[in-house]
Coordinates of C-alpha atoms in Angstrom, one line a residue:
Chain A
M167 CA 100.0 2.9 87.7
R168 CA 98.8 2.8 91.2
L169 CA 97.1 6.0 92.4
K170 CA 98.2 7.4 95.6
R171 CA 95.5 6.8 98.3
R172 CA 93.4 9.9 98.9
H173 CA 94.3 11.8 101.9
E174 CA 91.9 10.9 104.6
S175 CA 90.5 13.8 106.6
A176 CA 90.6 13.4 110.3
A177 CA 87.2 12.6 111.9
V178 CA 87.3 15.3 114.6
I179 CA 84.5 17.5 115.8
P180 CA 85.9 21.0 116.2
T181 CA 85.6 21.8 119.9
A182 CA 87.7 24.9 120.1
S183 CA 84.7 27.2 120.4
M184 CA 83.0 25.1 123.0
A185 CA 84.6 27.0 125.8
D186 CA 83.5 30.3 124.3
I187 CA 79.9 29.1 124.1
A188 CA 79.9 27.8 127.6
F189 CA 81.4 31.0 129.0
L190 CA 78.8 33.0 127.1
L191 CA 76.1 30.9 128.8
I192 CA 77.7 31.5 132.2
V193 CA 77.8 35.2 131.6
F194 CA 74.2 35.2 130.5
F195 CA 73.1 33.4 133.6
M196 CA 75.1 35.7 135.9
V197 CA 73.6 38.8 134.3
T198 CA 70.0 37.6 134.4
I199 CA 70.1 36.2 137.9
T200 CA 68.3 38.1 140.6
F201 CA 69.2 37.2 144.2
E202 CA 66.4 36.3 146.5
K203 CA 66.4 38.6 149.5
D204 CA 64.7 36.0 151.6
K205 CA 65.8 32.4 151.4
T206 CA 63.5 30.9 154.0
Q207 CA 62.1 27.6 152.8
V208 CA 58.3 27.4 153.3
A209 CA 55.5 25.3 151.9
L210 CA 53.4 28.1 150.4
P211 CA 49.6 27.9 150.3
K212 CA 48.1 27.2 146.9
T213 CA 45.8 29.6 145.1
E214 CA 44.2 29.7 141.7
L215 CA 44.6 33.5 141.3
R216 CA 48.1 34.8 141.4
F217 CA 49.5 38.2 140.6
E218 CA 53.0 39.3 139.9
V219 CA 54.7 40.7 143.0
P220 CA 56.6 43.9 142.3
K221 CA 60.4 43.5 142.3
E222 CA 60.9 46.2 144.9
A223 CA 59.1 44.8 147.9
A224 CA 59.6 44.1 151.5
Y225 CA 59.4 40.5 152.7
I226 CA 58.1 39.0 155.9
S227 CA 58.5 35.2 156.1
V228 CA 56.8 33.1 158.8
T229 CA 57.8 29.5 159.1
N230 CA 55.9 26.6 160.6
N231 CA 57.6 26.9 164.0
G232 CA 56.8 30.6 164.2
Q233 CA 60.2 32.0 163.2
I234 CA 59.9 35.4 161.5
R235 CA 62.4 36.9 159.1
V236 CA 62.1 40.3 157.6
T237 CA 63.8 42.4 154.9
N238 CA 62.9 45.8 153.6
G239 CA 64.0 44.7 150.1
E240 CA 67.4 46.3 150.3
H241 CA 69.3 43.7 152.3
M242 CA 69.2 40.0 153.0
S243 CA 66.5 39.1 155.5
T244 CA 67.2 39.1 159.2
P245 CA 65.4 37.1 161.9
L246 CA 63.2 38.9 164.4
D247 CA 63.3 37.9 168.1
S248 CA 59.6 38.2 168.6
I249 CA 56.4 38.9 166.6
D250 CA 56.1 42.2 168.4
D251 CA 59.1 43.6 166.5
V252 CA 57.1 43.5 163.3
V253 CA 55.4 46.8 164.2
S254 CA 58.7 48.7 164.5
F255 CA 60.0 47.0 161.3
A256 CA 56.9 48.0 159.4
A257 CA 56.9 51.5 160.8
N258 CA 60.6 52.0 159.7
L259 CA 59.7 50.6 156.3
V260 CA 56.8 53.0 155.8
V261 CA 59.0 56.0 156.6
E262 CA 61.9 54.8 154.4
F263 CA 60.0 53.5 151.4
P264 CA 56.4 54.7 151.6
D265 CA 55.0 52.9 148.6
R266 CA 56.7 49.6 149.0
P267 CA 54.3 46.7 149.3
V268 CA 55.0 44.0 151.9
V269 CA 55.1 40.4 150.7
L270 CA 53.9 37.8 153.3
K271 CA 55.7 34.5 152.7
A272 CA 54.1 32.3 155.3
D273 CA 53.9 28.5 155.6
D274 CA 50.6 26.8 154.7
N275 CA 50.3 25.4 158.2
V276 CA 51.1 28.3 160.4
P277 CA 48.4 28.9 162.9
Y278 CA 46.4 31.9 161.8
R279 CA 47.1 33.6 165.1
N280 CA 50.7 34.5 163.9
I281 CA 49.5 35.8 160.6
D282 CA 46.8 37.8 162.4
E283 CA 49.4 39.5 164.5
V284 CA 51.6 40.3 161.5
I285 CA 48.7 41.8 159.5
D286 CA 47.6 43.7 162.6
S287 CA 51.1 45.2 162.9
L288 CA 51.2 46.1 159.2
K289 CA 47.8 47.8 159.6
Q290 CA 49.0 49.7 162.6
A291 CA 52.1 50.9 160.6
K292 CA 49.7 52.0 157.8
V293 CA 51.2 49.7 155.2
E294 CA 48.8 49.9 152.2
L295 CA 49.3 46.8 150.2
I296 CA 50.4 43.3 151.0
Y297 CA 50.8 40.3 148.9
L298 CA 50.1 36.8 150.1
L299 CA 52.8 34.7 148.3
S300 CA 51.3 31.5 146.9
E301 CA 51.9 28.6 144.6
Q302 CA 49.7 27.8 141.6
E303 CA 46.8 25.6 142.4
R304 CA 46.2 23.2 139.5
V305 CA 42.6 23.1 138.4
D306 CA 41.1 19.9 136.8
T307 CA 39.0 21.3 134.0
P308 CA 36.0 19.1 133.4
S309 CA 36.4 17.4 130.0
G310 CA 34.3 18.9 127.3
G311 CA 33.6 22.0 129.4
Chain B
M53 CA 125.5 13.2 114.8
K54 CA 122.9 15.9 115.2
L55 CA 120.0 15.0 117.6
K56 CA 116.6 16.0 116.5
Q57 CA 115.3 18.6 118.9
N58 CA 111.9 18.0 120.5
K59 CA 110.4 21.5 120.4
P60 CA 107.8 22.1 123.1
S61 CA 104.5 23.4 121.7
D62 CA 104.0 27.1 122.5
E63 CA 100.2 26.9 122.8
I64 CA 98.2 27.1 125.9
P65 CA 96.2 23.9 126.2
T66 CA 92.6 25.0 126.0
S67 CA 90.9 21.7 125.2
S68 CA 89.7 21.3 128.8
M69 CA 88.3 24.9 129.0
A70 CA 84.9 23.7 127.8
D71 CA 84.7 21.0 130.4
I72 CA 85.5 23.5 133.1
A73 CA 82.9 26.0 131.9
F74 CA 80.2 23.4 131.5
L75 CA 81.0 22.1 135.0
L76 CA 80.5 25.7 136.3
I77 CA 77.1 25.9 134.4
V78 CA 75.9 22.6 135.9
Y79 CA 77.0 23.8 139.3
F80 CA 75.0 27.0 139.0
M81 CA 72.0 25.2 137.6
V82 CA 71.9 22.7 140.4
T83 CA 72.3 25.3 143.2
T84 CA 69.8 27.7 141.8
T85 CA 66.4 27.8 143.6
F86 CA 63.6 29.6 141.8
A87 CA 62.0 32.4 143.7
A88 CA 58.2 32.3 144.0
T89 CA 57.2 35.7 142.7
R90 CA 53.5 35.5 142.5
G91 CA 50.7 35.8 145.1
L92 CA 47.4 37.3 146.0
D93 CA 47.3 41.0 146.6
F94 CA 45.4 42.4 149.5
A95 CA 44.8 46.1 150.0
L96 CA 44.8 47.1 153.6
P97 CA 42.4 49.9 154.7
K98 CA 43.7 53.3 153.7
D99 CA 45.2 55.6 156.3
D100 CA 42.0 56.2 158.2
D101 CA 41.4 55.9 161.9
T102 CA 37.7 55.3 161.6
P103 CA 37.0 52.1 159.7
P104 CA 33.7 52.0 157.9
I105 CA 31.0 50.8 160.3
V106 CA 29.6 47.6 159.0
E107 CA 26.4 46.4 160.4
K108 CA 26.9 42.8 161.2
E109 CA 23.5 41.9 159.8
D110 CA 24.4 43.4 156.4
S111 CA 27.5 41.4 155.9
V112 CA 28.3 37.8 155.1
L113 CA 30.5 36.2 157.7
V114 CA 32.8 33.5 156.5
E115 CA 34.5 31.7 159.4
V116 CA 37.3 29.2 159.2
N117 CA 37.5 27.0 162.2
A118 CA 40.5 25.4 163.8
F119 CA 40.3 22.4 161.5
G120 CA 40.2 24.5 158.4
D121 CA 36.5 23.9 157.8
V122 CA 34.5 26.8 156.3
L123 CA 31.3 28.2 157.9
V124 CA 29.4 30.7 155.9
D125 CA 26.9 32.6 158.1
Q126 CA 27.3 29.8 160.7
K127 CA 26.5 27.0 158.2
P128 CA 29.3 24.5 157.2
T129 CA 29.9 25.1 153.5
E130 CA 32.3 23.6 151.0
L131 CA 34.7 26.1 149.3
E132 CA 33.0 25.5 145.9
D133 CA 29.6 26.3 147.3
I134 CA 30.5 29.7 148.6
F135 CA 29.9 31.3 145.2
D136 CA 26.4 29.8 144.8
Y137 CA 25.5 31.1 148.3
L138 CA 26.9 34.6 147.6
K139 CA 25.7 35.0 144.0
P140 CA 22.1 36.1 144.6
K141 CA 23.2 38.3 147.5
L142 CA 25.9 40.1 145.5
E143 CA 23.6 40.6 142.5
R144 CA 21.2 42.3 144.8
N145 CA 23.9 44.4 146.5
P146 CA 27.2 44.4 144.7
K147 CA 28.8 46.2 147.7
K148 CA 27.8 43.6 150.2
P149 CA 30.7 43.2 152.6
V150 CA 32.2 39.8 153.1
I151 CA 34.1 39.3 156.3
I152 CA 36.6 36.5 156.7
K153 CA 37.1 35.5 160.3
P154 CA 39.6 32.7 160.8
D155 CA 40.0 31.0 164.1
P156 CA 43.3 31.8 165.7
E157 CA 44.3 28.1 165.4
A158 CA 43.1 27.7 161.8
P159 CA 45.9 26.9 159.4
Y160 CA 46.9 30.0 157.3
G161 CA 46.5 28.0 154.1
S162 CA 42.8 27.5 154.6
M163 CA 42.3 31.2 155.1
V164 CA 44.2 31.9 151.9
K165 CA 42.0 29.4 150.1
V166 CA 38.9 31.2 151.2
F167 CA 40.3 34.5 150.2
D168 CA 41.3 33.1 146.8
T169 CA 37.7 31.8 146.3
L170 CA 36.3 35.2 147.2
R171 CA 38.8 37.0 145.0
R172 CA 37.8 34.9 142.0
I173 CA 34.3 36.2 142.2
K174 CA 33.8 39.2 139.9
I175 CA 30.8 41.4 139.6
K176 CA 30.3 42.4 135.9
I177 CA 29.1 45.8 134.8
D178 CA 25.6 44.4 134.2
G179 CA 25.4 43.3 137.8
T180 CA 25.9 39.5 137.4
A181 CA 28.4 37.8 139.6
V182 CA 30.7 35.3 138.0
S183 CA 33.5 33.1 139.4
V184 CA 36.6 33.1 137.3
R185 CA 39.0 30.1 137.1
E186 CA 42.7 29.7 136.6
I187 CA 42.3 29.6 132.8
D188 CA 40.9 33.1 132.9
M189 CA 44.3 34.3 134.3
K190 CA 45.4 34.5 130.7
I191 CA 42.6 36.9 130.0
I192 CA 43.5 38.9 133.1
Q193 CA 47.2 39.1 132.0
E194 CA 46.3 40.1 128.5
A195 CA 43.9 42.7 129.8
E196 CA 46.5 44.0 132.2
A197 CA 49.0 44.3 129.3
E198 CA 46.6 46.2 127.1
L199 CA 45.4 48.6 129.7
E200 CA 45.5 52.2 128.6
E201 CA 46.1 55.3 130.6
G202 CA 43.3 56.0 133.0
E203 CA 41.6 52.7 132.3
N204 CA 41.4 50.1 135.0
L205 CA 41.0 46.4 135.1
E206 CA 37.6 46.6 136.8
S207 CA 35.9 47.9 133.6
I208 CA 37.0 44.8 131.7
L209 CA 36.8 42.1 134.3
G210 CA 34.2 43.3 136.7
K211 CA 34.5 44.5 140.3
D212 CA 36.0 42.6 143.2
V213 CA 33.9 41.5 146.1
N214 CA 34.2 43.8 149.1
V215 CA 36.3 41.4 151.3
S216 CA 37.7 42.4 154.6
I217 CA 39.8 40.4 157.0
P218 CA 39.6 42.1 160.4
T219 CA 42.3 41.3 162.8
Q220 CA 41.6 39.9 166.3
R221 CA 42.4 43.3 167.8
E222 CA 39.9 45.1 165.5
I223 CA 37.2 42.5 166.3
E224 CA 37.7 43.0 170.0
S225 CA 37.6 46.8 169.8
F226 CA 34.8 47.3 167.3
W227 CA 32.5 44.4 167.5
Y228 CA 31.9 44.1 171.2

């Protein structure tokens, strides 16, 4: 007697739950994302020491061609017409959010004159703490040391 | 003769859902830019209209010229040599002020490098000055995490050098 051939199971990978997995990933990314308040692209200077910048901070960005954008940390950054406006921005900031640090996001190659004026404005407005945003400098450690 | 009826399936086709979702993920991943969230902190002088008078002779003057070269007390110095120059001075007087005075045309990055170099110098409780490196950041972070109420980082890592970066306006009004 000839046996009936065994029923072959279909070689299919179950993909029904793929969509669930993918959407869970999307939801995870959407929940964990924090939006940058200042999207200016600058080549940051490199330092070896770097400290975490508090989440609630005001940003001042200075690009290579001297353009300045500011945000008090609540809204997206807005451009300033001239460097002299930094004083009034900083004064408003100190009144509204007295303990908020200011993060200076300036390009590596900006002439120091511009930074000097920004820092001077911040000093005049009695800002107490600023952060100089930087990238990590890689250190070549001597071998065996 | 009875025709066989072709019954349409009453299921929503979901087989392409995964493709759509993964496309969305890829889109978000490609368009995401990572925010730089670390930097050097720099405490500005407290609300005080009379800045401490620093005798020029007492302090170490670190200048950065327009080309980004460093001059310590008027002598051209490499970044790595600043520590060796400052070490004996700081061990004699841990409060010795160090003034960074960049040229208006100097690139911002070179001033930050000098500031970084000075910030890496720590004066331990026993009075010796050491220069910490990047690797030590782990220790700093661990120490930061284990800080207890009322304790501060200085007791573990040592004191910072007294660095000030006067602005052009301050230099004009106080120095001359």
